[in-house]
Coordinates of C-alpha atoms in Angstrom, one line a residue:
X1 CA 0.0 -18.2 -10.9
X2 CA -1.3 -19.1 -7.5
X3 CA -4.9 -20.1 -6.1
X4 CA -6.6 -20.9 -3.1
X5 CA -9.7 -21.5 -1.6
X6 CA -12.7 -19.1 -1.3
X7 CA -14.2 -17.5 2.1
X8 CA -17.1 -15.9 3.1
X9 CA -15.7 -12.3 4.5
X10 CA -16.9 -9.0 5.4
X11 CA -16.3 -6.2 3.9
X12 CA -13.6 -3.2 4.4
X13 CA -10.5 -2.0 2.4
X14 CA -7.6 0.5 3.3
X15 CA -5.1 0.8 1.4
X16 CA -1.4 1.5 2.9
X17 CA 1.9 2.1 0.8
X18 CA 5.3 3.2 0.9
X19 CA 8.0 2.6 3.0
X20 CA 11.0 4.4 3.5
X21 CA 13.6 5.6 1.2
X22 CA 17.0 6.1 1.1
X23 CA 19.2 9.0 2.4
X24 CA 19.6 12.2 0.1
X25 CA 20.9 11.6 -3.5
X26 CA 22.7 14.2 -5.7
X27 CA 20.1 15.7 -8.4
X28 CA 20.8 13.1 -11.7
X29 CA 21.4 14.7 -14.8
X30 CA 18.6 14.4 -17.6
X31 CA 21.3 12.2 -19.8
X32 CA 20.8 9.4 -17.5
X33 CA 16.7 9.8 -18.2
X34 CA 16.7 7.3 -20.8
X35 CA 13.8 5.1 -19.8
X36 CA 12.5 1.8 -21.1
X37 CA 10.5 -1.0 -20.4
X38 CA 11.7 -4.8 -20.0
X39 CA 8.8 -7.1 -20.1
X40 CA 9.3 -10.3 -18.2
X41 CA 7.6 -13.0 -17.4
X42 CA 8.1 -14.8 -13.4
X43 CA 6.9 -18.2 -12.8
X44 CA 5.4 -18.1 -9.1
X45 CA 4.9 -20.8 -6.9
X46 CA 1.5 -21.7 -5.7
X47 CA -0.9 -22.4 -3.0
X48 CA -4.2 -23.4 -2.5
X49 CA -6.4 -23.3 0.6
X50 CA -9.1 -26.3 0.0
X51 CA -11.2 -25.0 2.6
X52 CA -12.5 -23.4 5.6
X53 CA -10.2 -25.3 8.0
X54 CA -7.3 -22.8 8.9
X55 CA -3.9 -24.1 8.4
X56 CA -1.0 -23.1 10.0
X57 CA 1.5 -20.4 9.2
X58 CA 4.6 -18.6 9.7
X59 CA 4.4 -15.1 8.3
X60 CA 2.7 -12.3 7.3
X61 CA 3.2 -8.3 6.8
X62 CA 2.0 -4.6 5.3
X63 CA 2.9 -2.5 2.8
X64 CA 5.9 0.3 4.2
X65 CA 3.2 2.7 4.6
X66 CA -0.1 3.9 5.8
X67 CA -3.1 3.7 5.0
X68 CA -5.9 6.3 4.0
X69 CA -9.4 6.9 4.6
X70 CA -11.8 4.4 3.7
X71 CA -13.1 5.4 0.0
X72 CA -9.0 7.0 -0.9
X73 CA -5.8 5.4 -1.2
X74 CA -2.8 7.1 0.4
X75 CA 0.9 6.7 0.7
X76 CA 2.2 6.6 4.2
X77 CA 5.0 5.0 6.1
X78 CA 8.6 4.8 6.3
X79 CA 11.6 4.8 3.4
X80 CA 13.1 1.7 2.8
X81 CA 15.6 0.8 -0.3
X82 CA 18.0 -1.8 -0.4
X83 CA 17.3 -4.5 -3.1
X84 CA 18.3 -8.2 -3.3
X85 CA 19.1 -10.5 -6.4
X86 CA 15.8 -11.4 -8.2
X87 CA 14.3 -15.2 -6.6
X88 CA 13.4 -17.5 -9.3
X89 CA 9.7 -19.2 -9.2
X90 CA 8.4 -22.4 -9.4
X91 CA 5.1 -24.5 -11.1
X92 CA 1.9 -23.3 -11.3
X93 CA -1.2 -25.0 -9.8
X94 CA -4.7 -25.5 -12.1
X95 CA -6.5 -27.5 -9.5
X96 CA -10.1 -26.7 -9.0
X97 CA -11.9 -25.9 -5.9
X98 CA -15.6 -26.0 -5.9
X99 CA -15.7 -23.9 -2.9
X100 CA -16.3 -20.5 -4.1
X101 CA -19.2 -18.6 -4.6
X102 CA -22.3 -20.0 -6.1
X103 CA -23.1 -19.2 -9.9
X104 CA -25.7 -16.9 -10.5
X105 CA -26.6 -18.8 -13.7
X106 CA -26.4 -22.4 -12.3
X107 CA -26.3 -21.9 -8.6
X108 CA -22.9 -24.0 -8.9
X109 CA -20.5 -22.9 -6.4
X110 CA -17.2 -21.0 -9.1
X111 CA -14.3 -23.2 -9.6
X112 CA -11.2 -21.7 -8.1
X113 CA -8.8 -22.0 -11.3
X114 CA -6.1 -19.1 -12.2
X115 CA -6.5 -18.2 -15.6
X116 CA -9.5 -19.6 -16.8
X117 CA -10.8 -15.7 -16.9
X118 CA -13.2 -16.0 -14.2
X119 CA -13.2 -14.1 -11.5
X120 CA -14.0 -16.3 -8.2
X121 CA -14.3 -15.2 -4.4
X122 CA -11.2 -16.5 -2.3
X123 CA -9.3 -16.6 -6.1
X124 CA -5.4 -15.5 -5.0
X125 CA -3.6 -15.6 -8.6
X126 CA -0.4 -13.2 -9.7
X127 CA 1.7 -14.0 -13.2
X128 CA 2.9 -11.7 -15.7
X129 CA 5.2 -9.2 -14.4
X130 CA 6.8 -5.9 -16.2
X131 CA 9.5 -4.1 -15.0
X132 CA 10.0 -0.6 -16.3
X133 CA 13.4 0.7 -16.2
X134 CA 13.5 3.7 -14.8
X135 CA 17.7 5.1 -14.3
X136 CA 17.2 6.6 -10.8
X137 CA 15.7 5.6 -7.7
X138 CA 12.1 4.6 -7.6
X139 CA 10.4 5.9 -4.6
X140 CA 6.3 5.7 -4.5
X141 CA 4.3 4.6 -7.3
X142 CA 0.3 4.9 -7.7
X143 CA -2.1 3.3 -10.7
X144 CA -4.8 5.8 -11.9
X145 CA -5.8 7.0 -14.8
X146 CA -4.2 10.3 -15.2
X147 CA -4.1 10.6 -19.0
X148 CA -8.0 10.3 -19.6
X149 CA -8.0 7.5 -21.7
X150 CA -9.6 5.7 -19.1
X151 CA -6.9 3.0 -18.9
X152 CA -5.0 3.3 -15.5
X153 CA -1.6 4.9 -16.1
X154 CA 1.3 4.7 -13.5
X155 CA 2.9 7.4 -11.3
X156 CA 6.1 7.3 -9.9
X157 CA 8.4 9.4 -8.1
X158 CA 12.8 9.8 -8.7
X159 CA 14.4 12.1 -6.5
X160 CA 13.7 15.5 -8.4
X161 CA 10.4 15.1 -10.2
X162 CA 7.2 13.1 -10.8
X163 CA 6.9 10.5 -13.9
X164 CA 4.2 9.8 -15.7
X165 CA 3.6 6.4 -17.7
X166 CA 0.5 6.1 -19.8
X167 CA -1.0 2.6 -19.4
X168 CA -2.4 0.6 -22.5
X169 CA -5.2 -0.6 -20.6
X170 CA -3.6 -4.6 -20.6
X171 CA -1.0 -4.2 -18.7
X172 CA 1.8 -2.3 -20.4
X173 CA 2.7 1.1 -20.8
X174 CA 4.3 4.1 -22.4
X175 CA 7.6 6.0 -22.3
X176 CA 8.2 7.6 -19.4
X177 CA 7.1 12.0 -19.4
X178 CA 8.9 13.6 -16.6
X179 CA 6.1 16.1 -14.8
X180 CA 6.3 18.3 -12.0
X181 CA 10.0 18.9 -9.9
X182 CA 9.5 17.6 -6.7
X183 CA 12.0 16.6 -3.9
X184 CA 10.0 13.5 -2.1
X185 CA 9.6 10.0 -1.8
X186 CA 6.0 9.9 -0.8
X187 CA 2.8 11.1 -2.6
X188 CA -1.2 10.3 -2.9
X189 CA -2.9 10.6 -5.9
X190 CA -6.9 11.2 -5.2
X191 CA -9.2 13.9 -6.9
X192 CA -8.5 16.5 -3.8
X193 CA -10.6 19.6 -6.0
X194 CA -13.2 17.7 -7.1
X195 CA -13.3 18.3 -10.3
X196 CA -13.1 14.8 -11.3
X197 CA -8.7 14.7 -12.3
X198 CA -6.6 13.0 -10.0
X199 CA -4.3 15.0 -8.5
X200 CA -1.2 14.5 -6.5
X201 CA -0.1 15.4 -2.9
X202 CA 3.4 15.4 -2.2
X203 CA 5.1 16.3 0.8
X204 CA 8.6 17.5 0.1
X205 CA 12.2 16.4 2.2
X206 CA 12.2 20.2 2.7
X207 CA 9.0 19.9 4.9
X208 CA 6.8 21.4 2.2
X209 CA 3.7 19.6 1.7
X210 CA 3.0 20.5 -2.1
X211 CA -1.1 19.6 -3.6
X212 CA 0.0 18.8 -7.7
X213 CA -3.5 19.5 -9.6
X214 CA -4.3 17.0 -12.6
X215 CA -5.0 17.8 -16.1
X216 CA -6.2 15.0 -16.9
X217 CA -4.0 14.7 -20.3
X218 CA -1.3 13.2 -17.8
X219 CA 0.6 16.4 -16.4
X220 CA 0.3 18.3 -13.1
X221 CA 0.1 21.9 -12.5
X222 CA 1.6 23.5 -8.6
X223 CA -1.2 24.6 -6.3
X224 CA -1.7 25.0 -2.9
X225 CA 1.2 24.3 -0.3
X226 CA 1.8 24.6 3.2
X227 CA 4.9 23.5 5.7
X228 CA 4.5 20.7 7.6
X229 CA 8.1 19.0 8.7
X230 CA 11.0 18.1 6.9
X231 CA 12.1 14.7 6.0
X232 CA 8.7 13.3 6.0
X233 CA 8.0 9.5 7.3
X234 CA 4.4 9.1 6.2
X235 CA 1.6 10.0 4.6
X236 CA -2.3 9.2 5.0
X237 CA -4.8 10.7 3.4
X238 CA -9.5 11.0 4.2
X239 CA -12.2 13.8 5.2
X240 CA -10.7 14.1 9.0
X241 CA -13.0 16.7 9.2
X242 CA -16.3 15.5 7.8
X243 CA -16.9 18.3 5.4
X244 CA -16.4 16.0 2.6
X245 CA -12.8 17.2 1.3
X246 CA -10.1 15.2 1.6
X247 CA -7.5 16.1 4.2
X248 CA -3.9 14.9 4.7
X249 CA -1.9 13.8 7.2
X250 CA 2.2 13.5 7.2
X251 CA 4.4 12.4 10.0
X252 CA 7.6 14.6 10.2
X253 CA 10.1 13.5 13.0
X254 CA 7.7 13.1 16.1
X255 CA 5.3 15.3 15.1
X256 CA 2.2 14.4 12.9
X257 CA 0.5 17.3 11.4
X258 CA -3.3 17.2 9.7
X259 CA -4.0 19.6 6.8
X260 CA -7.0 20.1 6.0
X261 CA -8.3 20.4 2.2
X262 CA -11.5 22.6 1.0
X263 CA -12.7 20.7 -1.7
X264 CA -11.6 22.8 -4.2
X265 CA -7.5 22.9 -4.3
X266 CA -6.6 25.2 -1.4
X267 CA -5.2 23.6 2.1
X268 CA -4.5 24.7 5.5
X269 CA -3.0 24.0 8.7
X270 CA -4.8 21.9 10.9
X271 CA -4.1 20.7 14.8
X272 CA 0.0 19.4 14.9
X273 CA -0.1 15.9 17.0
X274 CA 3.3 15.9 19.3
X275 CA 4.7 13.2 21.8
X276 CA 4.1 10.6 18.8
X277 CA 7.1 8.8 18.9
X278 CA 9.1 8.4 15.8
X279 CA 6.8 7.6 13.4
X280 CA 7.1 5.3 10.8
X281 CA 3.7 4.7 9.4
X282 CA 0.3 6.3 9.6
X283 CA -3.5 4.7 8.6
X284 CA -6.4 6.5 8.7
X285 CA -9.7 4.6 9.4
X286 CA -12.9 4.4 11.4
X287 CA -11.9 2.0 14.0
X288 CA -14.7 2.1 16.3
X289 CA -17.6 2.8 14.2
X290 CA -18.5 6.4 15.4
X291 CA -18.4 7.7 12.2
X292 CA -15.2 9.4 12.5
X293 CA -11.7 8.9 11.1
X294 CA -9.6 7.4 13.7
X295 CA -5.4 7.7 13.6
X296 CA -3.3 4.6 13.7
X297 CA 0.3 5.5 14.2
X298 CA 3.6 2.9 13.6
X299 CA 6.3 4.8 15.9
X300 CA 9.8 3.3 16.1
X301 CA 11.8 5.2 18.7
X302 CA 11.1 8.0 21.3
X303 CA 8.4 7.3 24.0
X304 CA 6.9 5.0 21.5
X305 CA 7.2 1.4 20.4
X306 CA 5.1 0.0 18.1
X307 CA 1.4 1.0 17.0
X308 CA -0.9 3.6 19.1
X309 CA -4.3 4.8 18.2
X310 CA -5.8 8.4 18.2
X311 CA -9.4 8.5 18.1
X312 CA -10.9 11.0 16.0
X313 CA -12.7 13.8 17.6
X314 CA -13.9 15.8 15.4
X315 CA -13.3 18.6 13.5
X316 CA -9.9 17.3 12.0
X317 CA -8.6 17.0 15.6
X318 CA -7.8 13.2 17.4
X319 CA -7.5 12.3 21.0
X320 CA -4.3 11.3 23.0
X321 CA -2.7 8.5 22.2
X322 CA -3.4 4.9 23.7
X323 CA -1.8 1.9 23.4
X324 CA -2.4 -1.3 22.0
X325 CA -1.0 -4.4 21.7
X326 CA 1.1 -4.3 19.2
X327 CA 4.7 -3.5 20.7
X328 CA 7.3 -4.9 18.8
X329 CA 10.3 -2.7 18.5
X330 CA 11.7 -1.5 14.6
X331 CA 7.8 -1.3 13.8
X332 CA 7.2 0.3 10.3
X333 CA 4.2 0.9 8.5
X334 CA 0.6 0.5 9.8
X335 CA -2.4 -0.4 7.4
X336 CA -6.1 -1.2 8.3
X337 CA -9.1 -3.2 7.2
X338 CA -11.1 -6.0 7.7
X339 CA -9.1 -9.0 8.3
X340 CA -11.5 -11.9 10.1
X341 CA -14.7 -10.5 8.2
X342 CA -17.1 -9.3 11.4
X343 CA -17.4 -5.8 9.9
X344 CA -14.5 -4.4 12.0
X345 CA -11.0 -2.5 11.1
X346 CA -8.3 -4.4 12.5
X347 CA -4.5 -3.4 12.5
X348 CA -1.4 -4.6 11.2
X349 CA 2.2 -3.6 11.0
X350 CA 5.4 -4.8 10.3
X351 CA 8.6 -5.3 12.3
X352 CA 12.4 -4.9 10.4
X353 CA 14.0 -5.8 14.4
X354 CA 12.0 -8.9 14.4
X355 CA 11.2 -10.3 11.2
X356 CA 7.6 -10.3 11.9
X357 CA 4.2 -9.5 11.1
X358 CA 2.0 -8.0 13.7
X359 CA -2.1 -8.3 13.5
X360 CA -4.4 -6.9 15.9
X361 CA -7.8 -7.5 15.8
X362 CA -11.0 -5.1 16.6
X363 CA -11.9 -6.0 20.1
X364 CA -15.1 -3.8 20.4
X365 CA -12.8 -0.6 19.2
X366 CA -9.4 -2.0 21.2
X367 CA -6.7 -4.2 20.2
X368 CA -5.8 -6.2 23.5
X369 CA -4.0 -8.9 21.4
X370 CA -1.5 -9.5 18.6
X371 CA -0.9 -12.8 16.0
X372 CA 2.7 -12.4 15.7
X373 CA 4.0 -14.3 12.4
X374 CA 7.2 -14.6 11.1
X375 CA 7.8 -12.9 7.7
X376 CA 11.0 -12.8 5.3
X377 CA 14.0 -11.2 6.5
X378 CA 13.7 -7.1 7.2
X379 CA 10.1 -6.3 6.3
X380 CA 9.5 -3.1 5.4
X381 CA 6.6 -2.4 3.2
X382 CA 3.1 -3.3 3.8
X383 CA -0.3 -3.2 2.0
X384 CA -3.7 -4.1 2.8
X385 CA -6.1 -5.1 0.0
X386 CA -8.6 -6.8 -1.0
X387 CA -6.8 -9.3 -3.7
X388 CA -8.9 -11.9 -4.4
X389 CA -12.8 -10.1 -4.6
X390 CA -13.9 -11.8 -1.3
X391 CA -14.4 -8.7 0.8
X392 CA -11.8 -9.6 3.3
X393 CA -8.7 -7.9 2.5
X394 CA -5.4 -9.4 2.3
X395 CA -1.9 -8.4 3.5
X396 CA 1.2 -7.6 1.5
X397 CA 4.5 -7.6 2.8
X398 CA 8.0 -6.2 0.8
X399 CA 11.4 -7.0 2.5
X400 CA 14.8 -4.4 2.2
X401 CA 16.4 -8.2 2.8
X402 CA 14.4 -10.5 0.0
X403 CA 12.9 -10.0 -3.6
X404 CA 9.8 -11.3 -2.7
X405 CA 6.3 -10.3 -2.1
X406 CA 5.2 -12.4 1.1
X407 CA 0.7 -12.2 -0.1
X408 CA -0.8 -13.2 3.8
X409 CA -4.3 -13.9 4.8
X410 CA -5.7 -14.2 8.1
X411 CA -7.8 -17.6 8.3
X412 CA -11.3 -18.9 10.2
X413 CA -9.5 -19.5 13.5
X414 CA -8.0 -16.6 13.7
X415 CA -3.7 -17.9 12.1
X416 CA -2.4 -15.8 9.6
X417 CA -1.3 -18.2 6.7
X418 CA 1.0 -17.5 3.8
X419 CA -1.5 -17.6 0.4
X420 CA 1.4 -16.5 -1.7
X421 CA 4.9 -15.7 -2.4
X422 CA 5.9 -13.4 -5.8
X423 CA 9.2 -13.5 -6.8
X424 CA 10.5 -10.0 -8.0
X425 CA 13.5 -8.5 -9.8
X426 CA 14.9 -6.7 -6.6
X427 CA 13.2 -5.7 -3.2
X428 CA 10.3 -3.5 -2.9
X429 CA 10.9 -0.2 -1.2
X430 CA 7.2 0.9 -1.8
X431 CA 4.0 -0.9 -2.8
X432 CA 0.6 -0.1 -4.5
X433 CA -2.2 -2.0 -6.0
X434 CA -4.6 -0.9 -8.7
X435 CA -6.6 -2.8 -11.8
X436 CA -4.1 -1.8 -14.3
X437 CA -5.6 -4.3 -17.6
X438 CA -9.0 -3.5 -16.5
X439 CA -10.2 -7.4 -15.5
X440 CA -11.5 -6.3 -11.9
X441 CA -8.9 -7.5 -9.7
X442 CA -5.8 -5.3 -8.7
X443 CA -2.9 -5.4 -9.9
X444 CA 0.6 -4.7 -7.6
X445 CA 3.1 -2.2 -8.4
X446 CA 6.2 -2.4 -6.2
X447 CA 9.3 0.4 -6.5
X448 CA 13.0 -0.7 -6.0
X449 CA 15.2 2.4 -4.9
X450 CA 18.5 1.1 -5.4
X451 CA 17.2 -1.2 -8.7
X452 CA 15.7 1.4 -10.1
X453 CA 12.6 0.1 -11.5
X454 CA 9.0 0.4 -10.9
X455 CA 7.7 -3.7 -11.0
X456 CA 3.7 -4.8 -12.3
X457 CA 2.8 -8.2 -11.3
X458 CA -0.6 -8.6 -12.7
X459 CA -3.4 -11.0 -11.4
X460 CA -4.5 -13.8 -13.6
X461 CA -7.5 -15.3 -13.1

């Protein structure tokens, strides 16, 4: 369970995910489809932030991903898989903090407490954690509720198809149903027909990009599909286009191709962005205000280091690339939102080369500067989200090279301070966050490729 203090923030969330996955795998037989759960139980160690004072700090990274528009949640970024020994945790911390948000009954500012069942601005708390088996390698998970019980349930991808897990609605869920054959390690589940089902976009290692309509009794059905670029990096999804359909975006290679979605199941070809780099990571997110999805692109290789920014022109198509700051080389992953609470997207991204966390903040729509922090060793997946209900969101980092989740926040003063660490089973190769028990706060789901096993850590307050 962990705490710390509440801040005043602005508000802004984009959610990034997945990171990338290992090489090609040989199809697994159905006999080894035996799926269970294993509930366990993590003690985490703690930390609390009294205050507004900024304290110092040494680390702090992203999901593996990208991240999407601002009212969707995508899966972008690179594969990553390898998976160390689980960590062990330590003590938990009750102390309270009277410097949340005031009380609308008493005009008392809320105590910061984990557990007490209160939800309280600038709240960071984690503690049960479930791993569900799963007897193949995990690639991207998403929470939603797929099944239409209204609980979320849990998506998940193994090398050949799509699994489904119904959620109880506290935290737990069903035996695993094996859904749709796909080849990937990347998907997005949003509602792409509007018709009120999740559905599921999956761009395929063959360089098919495959749109999965939802029942909403847990299955998917094939439906539209067009070729994009095989062995896909990332994956970002938001109305590029402003007709009010969500589009999609998937890095191939060099290349970054935008499809565009009608609103009712069908896609198409939109512009193909070249002389990228080799991507790594995509976000999608109106950086400077114009009303218009911008393109944040991780590149690792080619005439690329780092992250670059295509401004959105239009129409589904984006300007030439610029530069910014952020330069570090073995860059994955990018994610946005609203770190320091002015009401602008910021940047971050994570390096493997350098064991670091990279944040750039929204100069007036540029990023002349990065807060470099050191992270744990080879970063590789990174999330942005807003944790702890103070509008601000928060960064998650997964390592190839340590089972834990690094949870980073980026203080008054501008330091990016380590709020949290959660010990896992293995190391994450992909990471999502969703309010799987219903209690307002997301939850974290985080896959293990070579672990095999999809892990829930959910918040406690």
């Amino acid at each position: 369970m962990h705490e710390r203090g509440g801040h005043a923030r602005g508000n802004h969330a984009h959610r990034t995910s997945d990171a990338p996955g290992p090489g090609p795998r040989s199809e697994p037989s159905r006999a080894r489809r035996s799926l269970g759960v294993l509930a366990v139980t993590l003690a985490v160690g703690c930390f609390e932030d009294s205050g507004p004072s900024a304290t110092s700090n040494d680390g702090t990274a992203i999901d593996t991903g990208t991240t999407q528009a601002p009212s969707s949640a995508t899966d972008t970024g690179p594969d990553a898989d390898t998976e160390p020994a689980a960590t062990t945790g330590s003590s938990t911390d009750d102390t309270v903090d009277d410097t949340g948000t005031e009380s609308s009954s008493t005009g008392e500012p809320l105590p910061i407490q984990c557990e007490d069942g209160v939800v309280a601005p600038g709240e960071l708390c984690f503690g049960d954690t479930t791993v569900e088996t799963a007897n193949d390698a995990t690639f991207a998970a998403r929470i939603g509720d797929v099944s239409g019980t209204s609980s979320r349930d849990l998506v998940h991808l193994i090398p050949d198809q799509v699994v489904v897990r119904a959620g109880d609605g506290h935290g737990g869920f069903g035996s695993a149903v094996f859904d749709a054959s796909v080849m990937a390690r990347h998907l997005a589940l949003e509602d792409f027909d509007g018709d009120g089902e999740l559905d599921l976009a999956v761009p395929e290692q063959s360089g098919t990009l495959r749109l999965l309509r939802g029942s909403g009794a847990g299955s998917f059905t094939p439906s539209a599909q067009v070729v994009t670029g095989p062995n896909p990096q990332a994956l970002a999804v938001g109305d590029v286009d402003g007709d009010g359909a969500l589009d999609v975006v998937v890095a191939a290679g060099t290349d970054v191709h935008v499809v565009l979605g009608d609103g009712a199941g069908g896609l198409a070809l939109g512009p193909m962005l070249t002389d990228s780099g080799l991507v790594t990571g995509l976000a999608l997110a109106d950086v400077d205000g114009d009303g218009l999805l911008d393109l944040a692109i991780a590149a690792d290789g080619g005439d690329w280091q780092g992250v670059a920014l295509r401004r959105g022109t239009g129409g589904g198509s984006f300007g030439e690339q610029e530069p910014t700051a952020g330069q570090m080389t073995g860059a994955l992953g990018v994610a946005a939102g609203d770190l320091d609470g002015d009401g602008q997207i910021d940047l971050a991204y994570v390096s493997a080369d350098q064991d670091a966390l990279g944040v750039l903040l929204n100069e007036g729509a540029s990023f002349p500067a990065e807060l470099v922090s050191a992270t744990g060793p080879e970063p590789q997946v990174l999330l942005a989200e807003d944790l702890d209900s103070d509008d601000r969101v928060e960064l998650v980092v997964g390592h190839r090279g340590e089972s834990t989740l690094r949870i980073f926040v980026l203080e008054p003063g501008g330091e990016v301070v380590e709020g949290l660490q959660v010990p896992l089973a293995a190391a994450v190769s992909s990471l999502h966050a969703g309010d799987v028990n219903g209690d307002g706060v997301p939850d974290l789901a985080a896959t293990s490729t070579q672990a095999e096993i999809v892990t829930v850590v959910l918040s406690t307050p």
